[in-house]
Amino acid sequence: MRLTQAILPVAGLGTRFLPWTKVIPKELLPLRNRPMIAFLVDECLGNGITDICFVISHGKELIPQYFTKDLALEALLAKRGKVDALQELCRYAEVRFTTIYQEEQLGDGHAVLQAQTWVQSTPVAVLFGDDLIVGKATGLQQLMSAYTGLPEDSILLCLEDVPREYVRKYGIVGIDERATQGRLKKVTHLIEKPSPEEAPSTFGIVGKYIIPRSTFSALTRIVEEMGGPAGKEIRLVDAFLQQLPTTQIYGYAVEGKRIDTGTPEGYREAVRIMG
Ligand code: UTP
């Protein structure tokens, strides 16, 4: 495995945080003394990924700007002997950030597809802006160690075991129990937001993935079949559904507490837990 890159699609409208998100991307809401998006970037750095692509929409330029070097400010801090502040500012000096625009918010899969030509590493990590795993190991760390033992070009999804009454809020996976080893599950099918009765399991998909290059081909095919990106959202899970017959798909039930910071309630919980 040569996983050296991560795509962070953060172009979404953030409707659940309106009207706040009219002016500030939700990814910049603070947790401790940093914006939430910095926790995802740190998750990448903690796993040796220093090549990061933000997929943003117009108006969300503050996200890449937060990580951009500010030479004038650094010089001023150095002159005034503000060593700690300077150190914090230089935290991302070694990271190569790229920004790509998603011109229209046509779904998370469409956002990931915008980074296709940027991707060099096989596979590549994809981290959605909203999901934090609080625990001993980050979500990405757990996924990366699980991926090492998988067949080449597999897809690996991050899973959370959710109460059955909440399955309606998730993409739920069907599992081959015989091919399952502890937290690592072999996925046999995927259902978007099923009822508790029809859900094949209680494992819901969380917004962290390791995907092979073939997922970009699947997304491209979906766009072509639609006759171009017109109106309907293109989801990453649509590509996985298309790949199910040809590609090995696994899920890893992460250890730790998952917080969905994409909702005001989840954000409040994150503030409560993380301070
Ligand atoms: P969500 O489904 O949480 O949507 O996207 P959202 O726009 O962020 O929030 P709501 O539902 O309007 O409140 C999951 C991830 O996919 C990105 C989001 O930024 C988030 O990281 N996304 C979604 C895009 O980059 N582009 C899109 O068109 C849709």
mmCIF file with all atom_site columns, N, CA and C and ligand atoms in Angstrom, residues 9-16 26-27 102 105-108 111 128-130, ligand 1:
data_model
loop_
_atom_site.group_PDB
_atom_site.id
_atom_site.type_symbol
_atom_site.label_atom_id
_atom_site.label_alt_id
_atom_site.label_comp_id
_atom_site.label_asym_id
_atom_site.label_entity_id
_atom_site.label_seq_id
_atom_site.pdbx_PDB_ins_code
_atom_site.Cartn_x
_atom_site.Cartn_y
_atom_site.Cartn_z
_atom_site.occupancy
_atom_site.B_iso_or_equiv
_atom_site.pdbx_formal_charge
_atom_site.auth_seq_id
_atom_site.auth_comp_id
_atom_site.auth_asym_id
_atom_site.auth_atom_id
_atom_site.pdbx_PDB_model_num
ATOM   1  N N   . PRO A 1 9   ? -13.384 16.447 1.135  1.00 0.00 ? 9   PRO A N   1
ATOM   2  C CA  . PRO A 1 9   ? -14.434 17.200 0.449  1.00 0.00 ? 9   PRO A CA  1
ATOM   3  C C   . PRO A 1 9   ? -15.190 18.056 1.460  1.00 0.00 ? 9   PRO A C   1
ATOM   4  N N   . VAL A 1 10  ? -15.107 19.362 1.297  1.00 0.00 ? 10  VAL A N   1
ATOM   5  C CA  . VAL A 1 10  ? -15.748 20.278 2.256  1.00 0.00 ? 10  VAL A CA  1
ATOM   6  C C   . VAL A 1 10  ? -16.542 21.350 1.515  1.00 0.00 ? 10  VAL A C   1
ATOM   7  N N   . ALA A 1 11  ? -17.129 20.936 0.386  1.00 0.00 ? 11  ALA A N   1
ATOM   8  C CA  . ALA A 1 11  ? -17.843 21.904 -0.457 1.00 0.00 ? 11  ALA A CA  1
ATOM   9  C C   . ALA A 1 11  ? -19.319 22.025 -0.091 1.00 0.00 ? 11  ALA A C   1
ATOM   10 N N   . GLY A 1 12  ? -19.781 21.148 0.816  1.00 0.00 ? 12  GLY A N   1
ATOM   11 C CA  . GLY A 1 12  ? -21.223 21.068 1.114  1.00 0.00 ? 12  GLY A CA  1
ATOM   12 C C   . GLY A 1 12  ? -21.808 22.382 1.607  1.00 0.00 ? 12  GLY A C   1
ATOM   13 N N   . LEU A 1 13  ? -23.122 22.494 1.477  1.00 0.00 ? 13  LEU A N   1
ATOM   14 C CA  . LEU A 1 13  ? -23.833 23.732 1.833  1.00 0.00 ? 13  LEU A CA  1
ATOM   15 C C   . LEU A 1 13  ? -23.903 23.957 3.333  1.00 0.00 ? 13  LEU A C   1
ATOM   16 N N   . GLY A 1 14  ? -23.855 22.878 4.099  1.00 0.00 ? 14  GLY A N   1
ATOM   17 C CA  . GLY A 1 14  ? -23.955 23.016 5.554  1.00 0.00 ? 14  GLY A CA  1
ATOM   18 C C   . GLY A 1 14  ? -25.309 23.562 5.973  1.00 0.00 ? 14  GLY A C   1
ATOM   19 N N   . THR A 1 15  ? -26.369 23.064 5.348  1.00 0.00 ? 15  THR A N   1
ATOM   20 C CA  . THR A 1 15  ? -27.708 23.625 5.610  1.00 0.00 ? 15  THR A CA  1
ATOM   21 C C   . THR A 1 15  ? -28.120 23.468 7.070  1.00 0.00 ? 15  THR A C   1
ATOM   22 N N   . ARG A 1 16  ? -27.627 22.412 7.719  1.00 0.00 ? 16  ARG A N   1
ATOM   23 C CA  . ARG A 1 16  ? -28.064 22.194 9.097  1.00 0.00 ? 16  ARG A CA  1
ATOM   24 C C   . ARG A 1 16  ? -27.494 23.233 10.061 1.00 0.00 ? 16  ARG A C   1
ATOM   25 N N   . LYS A 1 26  ? -18.975 25.626 8.281  1.00 0.00 ? 26  LYS A N   1
ATOM   26 C CA  . LYS A 1 26  ? -19.118 24.914 9.566  1.00 0.00 ? 26  LYS A CA  1
ATOM   27 C C   . LYS A 1 26  ? -17.809 24.242 9.975  1.00 0.00 ? 26  LYS A C   1
ATOM   28 N N   . GLU A 1 27  ? -16.983 23.921 8.981  1.00 0.00 ? 27  GLU A N   1
ATOM   29 C CA  . GLU A 1 27  ? -15.702 23.257 9.268  1.00 0.00 ? 27  GLU A CA  1
ATOM   30 C C   . GLU A 1 27  ? -14.757 24.154 10.065 1.00 0.00 ? 27  GLU A C   1
ATOM   31 N N   . GLN A 1 102 ? -15.446 22.536 -6.405 1.00 0.00 ? 102 GLN A N   1
ATOM   32 C CA  . GLN A 1 102 ? -16.621 21.844 -6.920 1.00 0.00 ? 102 GLN A CA  1
ATOM   33 C C   . GLN A 1 102 ? -17.564 22.988 -7.317 1.00 0.00 ? 102 GLN A C   1
ATOM   34 N N   . GLN A 1 105 ? -22.779 22.121 -6.008 1.00 0.00 ? 105 GLN A N   1
ATOM   35 C CA  . GLN A 1 105 ? -22.843 21.084 -4.973 1.00 0.00 ? 105 GLN A CA  1
ATOM   36 C C   . GLN A 1 105 ? -23.747 19.942 -5.431 1.00 0.00 ? 105 GLN A C   1
ATOM   37 N N   . LEU A 1 106 ? -23.095 18.994 -6.129 1.00 0.00 ? 106 LEU A N   1
ATOM   38 C CA  . LEU A 1 106 ? -23.860 17.889 -6.717 1.00 0.00 ? 106 LEU A CA  1
ATOM   39 C C   . LEU A 1 106 ? -23.622 16.579 -5.983 1.00 0.00 ? 106 LEU A C   1
ATOM   40 N N   . GLY A 1 107 ? -23.260 16.669 -4.722 1.00 0.00 ? 107 GLY A N   1
ATOM   41 C CA  . GLY A 1 107 ? -23.129 15.457 -3.916 1.00 0.00 ? 107 GLY A CA  1
ATOM   42 C C   . GLY A 1 107 ? -21.688 15.132 -3.555 1.00 0.00 ? 107 GLY A C   1
ATOM   43 N N   . ASP A 1 108 ? -21.537 14.325 -2.487 1.00 0.00 ? 108 ASP A N   1
ATOM   44 C CA  . ASP A 1 108 ? -20.185 14.032 -1.990 1.00 0.00 ? 108 ASP A CA  1
ATOM   45 C C   . ASP A 1 108 ? -19.354 13.233 -2.997 1.00 0.00 ? 108 ASP A C   1
ATOM   46 N N   . ALA A 1 111 ? -18.069 15.564 -5.519 1.00 0.00 ? 111 ALA A N   1
ATOM   47 C CA  . ALA A 1 111 ? -16.968 16.348 -4.929 1.00 0.00 ? 111 ALA A CA  1
ATOM   48 C C   . ALA A 1 111 ? -15.662 15.549 -4.986 1.00 0.00 ? 111 ALA A C   1
ATOM   49 N N   . PHE A 1 128 ? -14.638 12.909 5.154  1.00 0.00 ? 128 PHE A N   1
ATOM   50 C CA  . PHE A 1 128 ? -15.677 13.928 5.126  1.00 0.00 ? 128 PHE A CA  1
ATOM   51 C C   . PHE A 1 128 ? -15.475 14.864 6.313  1.00 0.00 ? 128 PHE A C   1
ATOM   52 N N   . GLY A 1 129 ? -15.999 16.082 6.150  1.00 0.00 ? 129 GLY A N   1
ATOM   53 C CA  . GLY A 1 129 ? -15.719 17.109 7.159  1.00 0.00 ? 129 GLY A CA  1
ATOM   54 C C   . GLY A 1 129 ? -16.340 16.885 8.520  1.00 0.00 ? 129 GLY A C   1
ATOM   55 N N   . ASP A 1 130 ? -17.331 16.007 8.617  1.00 0.00 ? 130 ASP A N   1
ATOM   56 C CA  . ASP A 1 130 ? -18.166 15.993 9.824  1.00 0.00 ? 130 ASP A CA  1
ATOM   57 C C   . ASP A 1 130 ? -17.858 14.929 10.868 1.00 0.00 ? 130 ASP A C   1
HETATM 58 P P1  . UTP B 2 .   ? -23.222 16.297 4.113  1.00 0.00 ? 1   UTP B P1  1
HETATM 59 O O1  . UTP B 2 .   ? -24.134 15.265 3.631  1.00 0.00 ? 1   UTP B O1  1
HETATM 60 O O2  . UTP B 2 .   ? -22.952 16.375 5.576  1.00 0.00 ? 1   UTP B O2  1
HETATM 61 O O3  . UTP B 2 .   ? -23.726 17.701 3.581  1.00 0.00 ? 1   UTP B O3  1
HETATM 62 O O4  . UTP B 2 .   ? -21.871 16.113 3.321  1.00 0.00 ? 1   UTP B O4  1
HETATM 63 P P2  . UTP B 2 .   ? -23.314 19.160 4.031  1.00 0.00 ? 1   UTP B P2  1
HETATM 64 O O5  . UTP B 2 .   ? -23.583 20.068 2.900  1.00 0.00 ? 1   UTP B O5  1
HETATM 65 O O6  . UTP B 2 .   ? -21.926 19.202 4.591  1.00 0.00 ? 1   UTP B O6  1
HETATM 66 O O7  . UTP B 2 .   ? -24.298 19.499 5.236  1.00 0.00 ? 1   UTP B O7  1
HETATM 67 P P3  . UTP B 2 .   ? -25.911 19.647 5.215  1.00 0.00 ? 1   UTP B P3  1
HETATM 68 O O8  . UTP B 2 .   ? -26.453 18.254 5.012  1.00 0.00 ? 1   UTP B O8  1
HETATM 69 O O9  . UTP B 2 .   ? -26.275 20.583 4.094  1.00 0.00 ? 1   UTP B O9  1
HETATM 70 O O10 . UTP B 2 .   ? -26.213 20.212 6.553  1.00 0.00 ? 1   UTP B O10 1
HETATM 71 C C1  . UTP B 2 .   ? -20.889 15.129 3.656  1.00 0.00 ? 1   UTP B C1  1
HETATM 72 C C2  . UTP B 2 .   ? -19.530 15.646 3.228  1.00 0.00 ? 1   UTP B C2  1
HETATM 73 O O11 . UTP B 2 .   ? -19.487 15.823 1.811  1.00 0.00 ? 1   UTP B O11 1
HETATM 74 C C3  . UTP B 2 .   ? -19.191 17.166 1.475  1.00 0.00 ? 1   UTP B C3  1
HETATM 75 C C4  . UTP B 2 .   ? -19.547 17.974 2.714  1.00 0.00 ? 1   UTP B C4  1
HETATM 76 O O12 . UTP B 2 .   ? -18.829 19.188 2.754  1.00 0.00 ? 1   UTP B O12 1
HETATM 77 C C5  . UTP B 2 .   ? -19.200 17.004 3.844  1.00 0.00 ? 1   UTP B C5  1
HETATM 78 O O13 . UTP B 2 .   ? -17.812 17.018 4.140  1.00 0.00 ? 1   UTP B O13 1
HETATM 79 N N1  . UTP B 2 .   ? -19.982 17.537 0.274  1.00 0.00 ? 1   UTP B N1  1
HETATM 80 C C6  . UTP B 2 .   ? -21.300 17.262 0.220  1.00 0.00 ? 1   UTP B C6  1
HETATM 81 C C7  . UTP B 2 .   ? -19.342 18.163 -0.778 1.00 0.00 ? 1   UTP B C7  1
HETATM 82 O O14 . UTP B 2 .   ? -18.122 18.414 -0.727 1.00 0.00 ? 1   UTP B O14 1
HETATM 83 N N2  . UTP B 2 .   ? -20.061 18.483 -1.884 1.00 0.00 ? 1   UTP B N2  1
HETATM 84 C C8  . UTP B 2 .   ? -21.397 18.228 -1.993 1.00 0.00 ? 1   UTP B C8  1
HETATM 85 O O15 . UTP B 2 .   ? -22.001 18.529 -3.046 1.00 0.00 ? 1   UTP B O15 1
HETATM 86 C C9  . UTP B 2 .   ? -22.023 17.581 -0.898 1.00 0.00 ? 1   UTP B C9  1
#
